[in-house]
Short mmCIF file of C-alpha atoms in Angstrom, two decimals:
data_model
loop_
_atom_site.label_atom_id
_atom_site.label_comp_id
_atom_site.label_asym_id
_atom_site.label_seq_id
_atom_site.Cartn_x
_atom_site.Cartn_y
_atom_site.Cartn_z
CA MET A 1 -73.13 21.12 62.56
CA LEU A 2 -76.81 21.09 63.50
CA LEU A 3 -76.65 24.62 64.87
CA CYS A 4 -75.14 25.75 61.59
CA ALA A 5 -77.84 23.89 59.64
CA ARG A 6 -80.62 25.65 61.54
CA GLY A 7 -78.90 29.01 61.29
CA TYR A 8 -78.27 28.47 57.58
CA PHE A 9 -81.93 27.61 56.99
CA ALA A 10 -83.10 30.72 58.87
CA ARG A 11 -80.68 32.96 56.96
CA VAL A 12 -81.56 31.57 53.54
CA HIS A 13 -85.27 31.82 54.28
CA GLY A 14 -85.04 35.34 55.71
CA VAL A 15 -82.87 36.80 52.97
CA GLY A 16 -84.87 34.94 50.33
CA GLN A 17 -88.17 36.38 51.55
CA LEU A 18 -86.84 39.94 51.36
CA VAL A 19 -85.35 39.37 47.91
CA LYS A 20 -88.63 37.98 46.58
CA ALA A 21 -90.60 40.84 48.16
CA PHE A 22 -88.41 43.38 46.35
CA LEU A 23 -88.70 41.54 43.04
CA GLN A 24 -92.47 41.34 43.39
CA LYS A 25 -92.80 45.02 44.31
CA THR A 26 -90.78 46.02 41.24
CA GLU A 27 -92.32 43.30 39.02
CA CYS A 28 -88.70 42.23 38.35
CA ARG A 29 -88.02 45.50 36.48
CA CYS A 30 -84.97 46.04 38.63
CA GLN A 31 -81.40 44.94 39.17
CA VAL A 32 -79.77 42.99 41.98
CA LEU A 33 -76.22 43.64 43.17
CA ASN A 34 -74.81 40.86 45.36
CA LEU A 35 -71.75 42.20 47.21
CA GLY A 36 -69.21 39.59 48.29
CA ALA A 37 -71.27 36.91 46.53
CA GLY A 38 -68.70 34.12 46.75
CA MET A 39 -70.13 30.88 45.34
CA ASP A 40 -73.74 31.97 45.86
CA THR A 41 -76.26 30.48 43.40
CA THR A 42 -79.20 32.87 43.85
CA PHE A 43 -79.15 33.89 40.17
CA TRP A 44 -79.87 30.30 39.08
CA LYS A 45 -82.54 29.82 41.76
CA LEU A 46 -84.36 32.97 40.68
CA LYS A 47 -84.24 31.87 37.05
CA ASP A 48 -85.78 28.51 37.96
CA GLU A 49 -88.53 30.34 39.88
CA GLY A 50 -89.25 32.82 37.06
CA LEU A 51 -88.12 35.74 39.21
CA LEU A 52 -85.04 37.03 37.41
CA PRO A 53 -84.47 40.79 37.59
CA SER A 54 -83.55 42.80 34.52
CA LYS A 55 -79.93 42.09 35.43
CA TYR A 56 -78.14 40.30 38.25
CA PHE A 57 -74.66 41.47 39.29
CA GLU A 58 -72.15 39.80 41.58
CA VAL A 59 -68.97 41.25 43.05
CA ASP A 60 -66.15 39.57 44.94
CA PHE A 61 -62.37 39.59 45.13
CA PRO A 62 -60.72 38.73 41.77
CA MET A 63 -59.36 35.45 43.16
CA ILE A 64 -62.88 34.32 44.16
CA VAL A 65 -64.34 35.44 40.84
CA THR A 66 -61.69 33.45 38.94
CA ARG A 67 -62.71 30.29 40.81
CA LYS A 68 -66.40 30.89 40.20
CA LEU A 69 -65.91 31.60 36.51
CA HIS A 70 -63.97 28.36 36.19
CA ASN A 71 -66.88 26.49 37.78
CA ILE A 72 -69.39 28.20 35.50
CA LYS A 73 -67.42 27.45 32.34
CA CYS A 74 -66.90 23.81 33.32
CA LYS A 75 -70.49 23.08 34.35
CA PRO A 76 -73.18 23.28 31.67
CA VAL A 77 -75.89 23.44 34.36
CA LEU A 78 -74.46 26.84 35.32
CA LEU A 79 -73.31 28.14 31.94
CA ASN A 80 -76.29 27.17 29.80
CA PRO A 81 -78.88 29.34 31.60
CA ILE A 82 -76.61 32.37 31.10
CA VAL A 83 -76.08 31.62 27.42
CA GLU A 84 -79.81 31.02 26.88
CA LEU A 85 -80.61 34.49 28.18
CA HIS A 86 -77.83 36.24 26.29
CA SER A 87 -78.89 38.32 23.28
CA GLU A 88 -75.56 38.13 21.43
CA ASP A 89 -73.43 35.35 20.00
CA THR A 90 -70.57 35.66 22.47
CA LEU A 91 -70.20 36.45 26.14
CA GLN A 92 -67.69 38.98 27.39
CA MET A 93 -65.42 37.01 29.68
CA ASP A 94 -61.92 37.19 31.05
CA GLY A 95 -60.20 35.91 34.16
CA HIS A 96 -61.87 38.39 36.52
CA MET A 97 -65.11 39.31 34.76
CA MET A 98 -68.09 37.97 32.87
CA ASP A 99 -70.79 40.14 31.34
CA SER A 100 -73.94 38.94 29.63
CA THR A 101 -77.42 40.30 29.02
CA ARG A 102 -78.88 39.23 32.38
CA TYR A 103 -75.89 38.21 34.52
CA ALA A 104 -72.55 39.81 35.32
CA ILE A 105 -69.79 38.97 37.76
CA VAL A 106 -66.84 41.26 38.42
CA GLY A 107 -63.68 40.95 40.46
CA ALA A 108 -63.25 44.06 42.60
CA ASP A 109 -62.37 45.17 46.11
CA LEU A 110 -65.46 46.66 47.80
CA ARG A 111 -63.19 49.03 49.69
CA ASP A 112 -62.15 50.66 46.40
CA LEU A 113 -65.38 52.36 45.36
CA SER A 114 -64.04 54.09 42.26
CA GLU A 115 -62.84 50.74 40.88
CA LEU A 116 -66.12 49.08 41.85
CA GLU A 117 -68.23 51.72 40.15
CA GLU A 118 -66.08 51.72 37.01
CA LYS A 119 -66.32 47.94 36.60
CA LEU A 120 -70.05 47.86 37.22
CA LYS A 121 -70.63 50.59 34.65
CA LYS A 122 -68.63 48.57 32.11
CA CYS A 123 -71.17 45.81 32.71
CA ASN A 124 -74.02 48.26 32.06
CA MET A 125 -75.22 48.82 35.59
CA ASN A 126 -78.24 51.13 35.32
CA THR A 127 -78.48 53.55 38.25
CA GLN A 128 -81.99 54.55 37.14
CA LEU A 129 -83.41 51.09 37.82
CA PRO A 130 -84.67 50.11 41.29
CA THR A 131 -81.73 48.25 42.79
CA LEU A 132 -81.45 45.63 45.51
CA LEU A 133 -78.06 45.30 47.19
CA ILE A 134 -77.22 42.24 49.28
CA ALA A 135 -74.32 41.79 51.71
CA GLU A 136 -74.06 38.61 53.79
CA CYS A 137 -71.28 38.61 56.40
CA VAL A 138 -69.34 41.11 54.31
CA LEU A 139 -69.43 44.50 56.04
CA VAL A 140 -68.14 43.07 59.33
CA TYR A 141 -64.80 42.28 57.65
CA MET A 142 -64.34 45.93 56.68
CA THR A 143 -63.43 48.76 59.04
CA PRO A 144 -66.40 50.88 60.17
CA GLU A 145 -65.20 53.72 57.93
CA GLN A 146 -64.92 51.43 54.90
CA SER A 147 -68.36 49.88 55.39
CA ALA A 148 -69.89 53.32 55.99
CA ASN A 149 -68.38 54.52 52.71
CA LEU A 150 -69.87 51.53 50.89
CA LEU A 151 -73.31 52.11 52.43
CA LYS A 152 -73.16 55.81 51.54
CA TRP A 153 -72.08 55.01 47.99
CA ALA A 154 -75.03 52.63 47.62
CA ALA A 155 -77.54 55.16 48.97
CA ARG A 156 -76.07 57.93 46.82
CA SER A 157 -75.87 55.93 43.60
CA PHE A 158 -79.49 54.79 43.28
CA ASP A 159 -82.66 56.85 43.63
CA THR A 160 -84.73 53.76 44.41
CA ALA A 161 -82.96 51.02 46.33
CA MET A 162 -83.04 48.47 49.11
CA PHE A 163 -80.08 47.12 51.08
CA ILE A 164 -80.08 43.74 52.83
CA ASN A 165 -77.35 43.05 55.39
CA TYR A 166 -76.86 39.80 57.30
CA GLU A 167 -74.13 39.68 59.95
CA GLN A 168 -73.29 39.55 63.65
CA VAL A 169 -75.05 41.53 66.39
CA ASN A 170 -74.93 41.87 70.20
CA MET A 171 -71.19 41.35 70.08
CA GLY A 172 -70.49 43.33 73.23
CA ASP A 173 -71.67 40.64 75.67
CA ARG A 174 -69.69 37.66 76.95
CA PHE A 175 -70.97 35.25 74.30
CA GLY A 176 -70.04 37.75 71.59
CA GLN A 177 -66.56 38.21 73.02
CA ILE A 178 -66.00 34.45 73.02
CA MET A 179 -67.04 34.35 69.35
CA ILE A 180 -64.54 37.10 68.55
CA GLU A 181 -61.74 35.38 70.48
CA ASN A 182 -62.40 32.04 68.74
CA LEU A 183 -62.30 33.70 65.32
CA ARG A 184 -59.07 35.53 66.13
CA ARG A 185 -57.42 32.27 67.10
CA ARG A 186 -58.22 31.13 63.57
CA GLN A 187 -56.61 34.29 62.12
CA CYS A 188 -60.05 35.69 61.27
CA ASP A 189 -60.36 39.28 62.44
CA LEU A 190 -63.72 41.07 62.41
CA ALA A 191 -62.47 44.56 61.57
CA GLY A 192 -65.95 46.07 61.79
CA VAL A 193 -67.26 44.32 64.88
CA GLU A 194 -67.79 47.60 66.77
CA THR A 195 -70.70 48.38 64.43
CA CYS A 196 -72.40 45.15 65.55
CA LYS A 197 -73.25 46.17 69.12
CA SER A 198 -77.04 45.93 68.88
CA LEU A 199 -80.01 45.92 66.54
CA GLU A 200 -80.29 49.66 67.15
CA SER A 201 -76.67 50.29 66.17
CA GLN A 202 -77.23 48.25 63.02
CA LYS A 203 -80.22 50.40 62.07
CA GLU A 204 -78.48 53.63 63.01
CA ARG A 205 -75.51 52.96 60.71
CA LEU A 206 -77.89 52.53 57.77
CA LEU A 207 -79.83 55.70 58.54
CA ALA A 208 -76.61 57.65 59.08
CA SER A 209 -75.43 56.53 55.63
CA GLY A 210 -78.36 58.08 53.79
CA TRP A 211 -80.97 55.34 53.86
CA GLU A 212 -84.49 56.52 54.64
CA THR A 213 -85.85 53.51 56.51
CA ALA A 214 -84.09 50.74 58.44
CA SER A 215 -85.26 47.57 60.16
CA ALA A 216 -83.46 44.75 61.96
CA VAL A 217 -84.32 41.46 63.62
CA ASP A 218 -82.10 38.88 65.29
CA MET A 219 -82.11 35.38 63.85
CA MET A 220 -83.76 33.79 66.89
CA GLU A 221 -86.75 36.07 66.42
CA LEU A 222 -86.73 35.29 62.70
CA TYR A 223 -86.44 31.56 63.42
CA SER A 224 -89.53 31.76 65.64
CA ARG A 225 -91.51 33.19 62.71
CA LEU A 226 -90.58 30.48 60.21
CA PRO A 227 -93.33 28.17 58.91
CA ARG A 228 -93.79 25.43 61.51
CA ALA A 229 -93.78 22.68 58.90
CA GLU A 230 -90.34 23.73 57.67
CA VAL A 231 -88.98 24.11 61.20
CA SER A 232 -90.24 20.64 62.12
CA ARG A 233 -88.56 19.19 59.04
CA ILE A 234 -85.19 20.79 59.92
CA GLU A 235 -85.43 19.91 63.62
CA ALA A 236 -86.28 16.29 62.78
CA LEU A 237 -82.88 15.86 61.13
CA GLU A 238 -81.20 15.43 64.50
CA PHE A 239 -82.12 15.67 68.16
CA LEU A 240 -80.85 18.79 69.92
CA ASP A 241 -80.70 19.08 73.68
CA GLU A 242 -78.79 22.38 73.81
CA MET A 243 -81.55 24.85 72.98
CA GLU A 244 -79.92 27.51 75.14
CA LEU A 245 -76.77 27.38 73.01
CA LEU A 246 -78.86 27.57 69.84
CA GLU A 247 -80.72 30.61 71.15
CA GLN A 248 -77.48 32.35 72.14
CA LEU A 249 -75.94 31.73 68.75
CA MET A 250 -79.01 32.90 66.84
CA GLN A 251 -79.28 36.02 69.00
CA HIS A 252 -75.81 37.01 67.80
CA TYR A 253 -76.71 37.21 64.11
CA CYS A 254 -79.23 39.54 62.54
CA LEU A 255 -80.98 40.43 59.32
CA CYS A 256 -81.19 44.14 58.51
CA TRP A 257 -82.80 45.92 55.60
CA ALA A 258 -83.04 49.54 54.52
CA THR A 259 -84.81 51.40 51.75
CA LYS A 260 -84.48 54.64 49.84
CA GLY A 261 -87.19 56.01 47.55
CA GLY A 262 -89.65 53.62 45.97
CA GLY A 263 -92.68 55.05 47.75
CA GLU A 264 -94.85 54.39 44.72
CA LEU A 265 -93.65 50.78 44.70
CA GLY A 266 -94.35 50.22 48.38
CA LEU A 267 -90.73 49.48 49.28
CA LYS A 268 -91.14 50.99 52.72
CA GLU A 269 -93.74 48.36 53.52
CA VAL A 270 -91.35 45.48 52.71
CA THR A 271 -90.81 43.47 55.87
CA TYR A 272 -90.09 39.98 56.99
#
């Protein structure tokens, strides 16, 4: 549990820093597309921090979207901020979709790009706006061909864009193989694990898909760069005497980011 808490903190901090850097570079005149968003609450966090983009989109399987929409409708703390920002009297909402002025969530399969694009356009996705795409432990569940198609679609669809990907890395060593075997025993197959061989392979897949720059760092390296005060606070929650296990685990997850265009905005200089 503690290892997960530390890893979770590093992931949230790392992804959050890149998201905020993009929003600041674009002065929030942009859109965010969260792929495989699940129950993520980033939209509400950004609103509280005064960092909302022009529009925030989420995509996940229809079944997941139905659950999230139910939660939103039943919890005023989630629904009210959306309604407050909406410029019309009524929201567009059905079982698998919600569209409003600043927030949209659609049920779609990321492997079906024509369906994905059609549904996003119905929610007024603007391909002319600088766009940030986020995928957290999503691509690894797709085959290499499917994830490559998604990455190519993203690079092709937006002139100015940034892609953030968080998932496994260094999966070819013994520790990685044990992770894969444990997941398979739980009927969880990583269909795209062969793309997670190294930080270099992670960067290469992005560049091969049409992105102009690509960077990657493993989570242990990222963890070592976190503010010491925050690290001390997390580590004080419980004593840990298995630092080697923590290091091994963190070395098998990575944060990658890629950019296309946006030279005038300084997107290429965005780093963690």
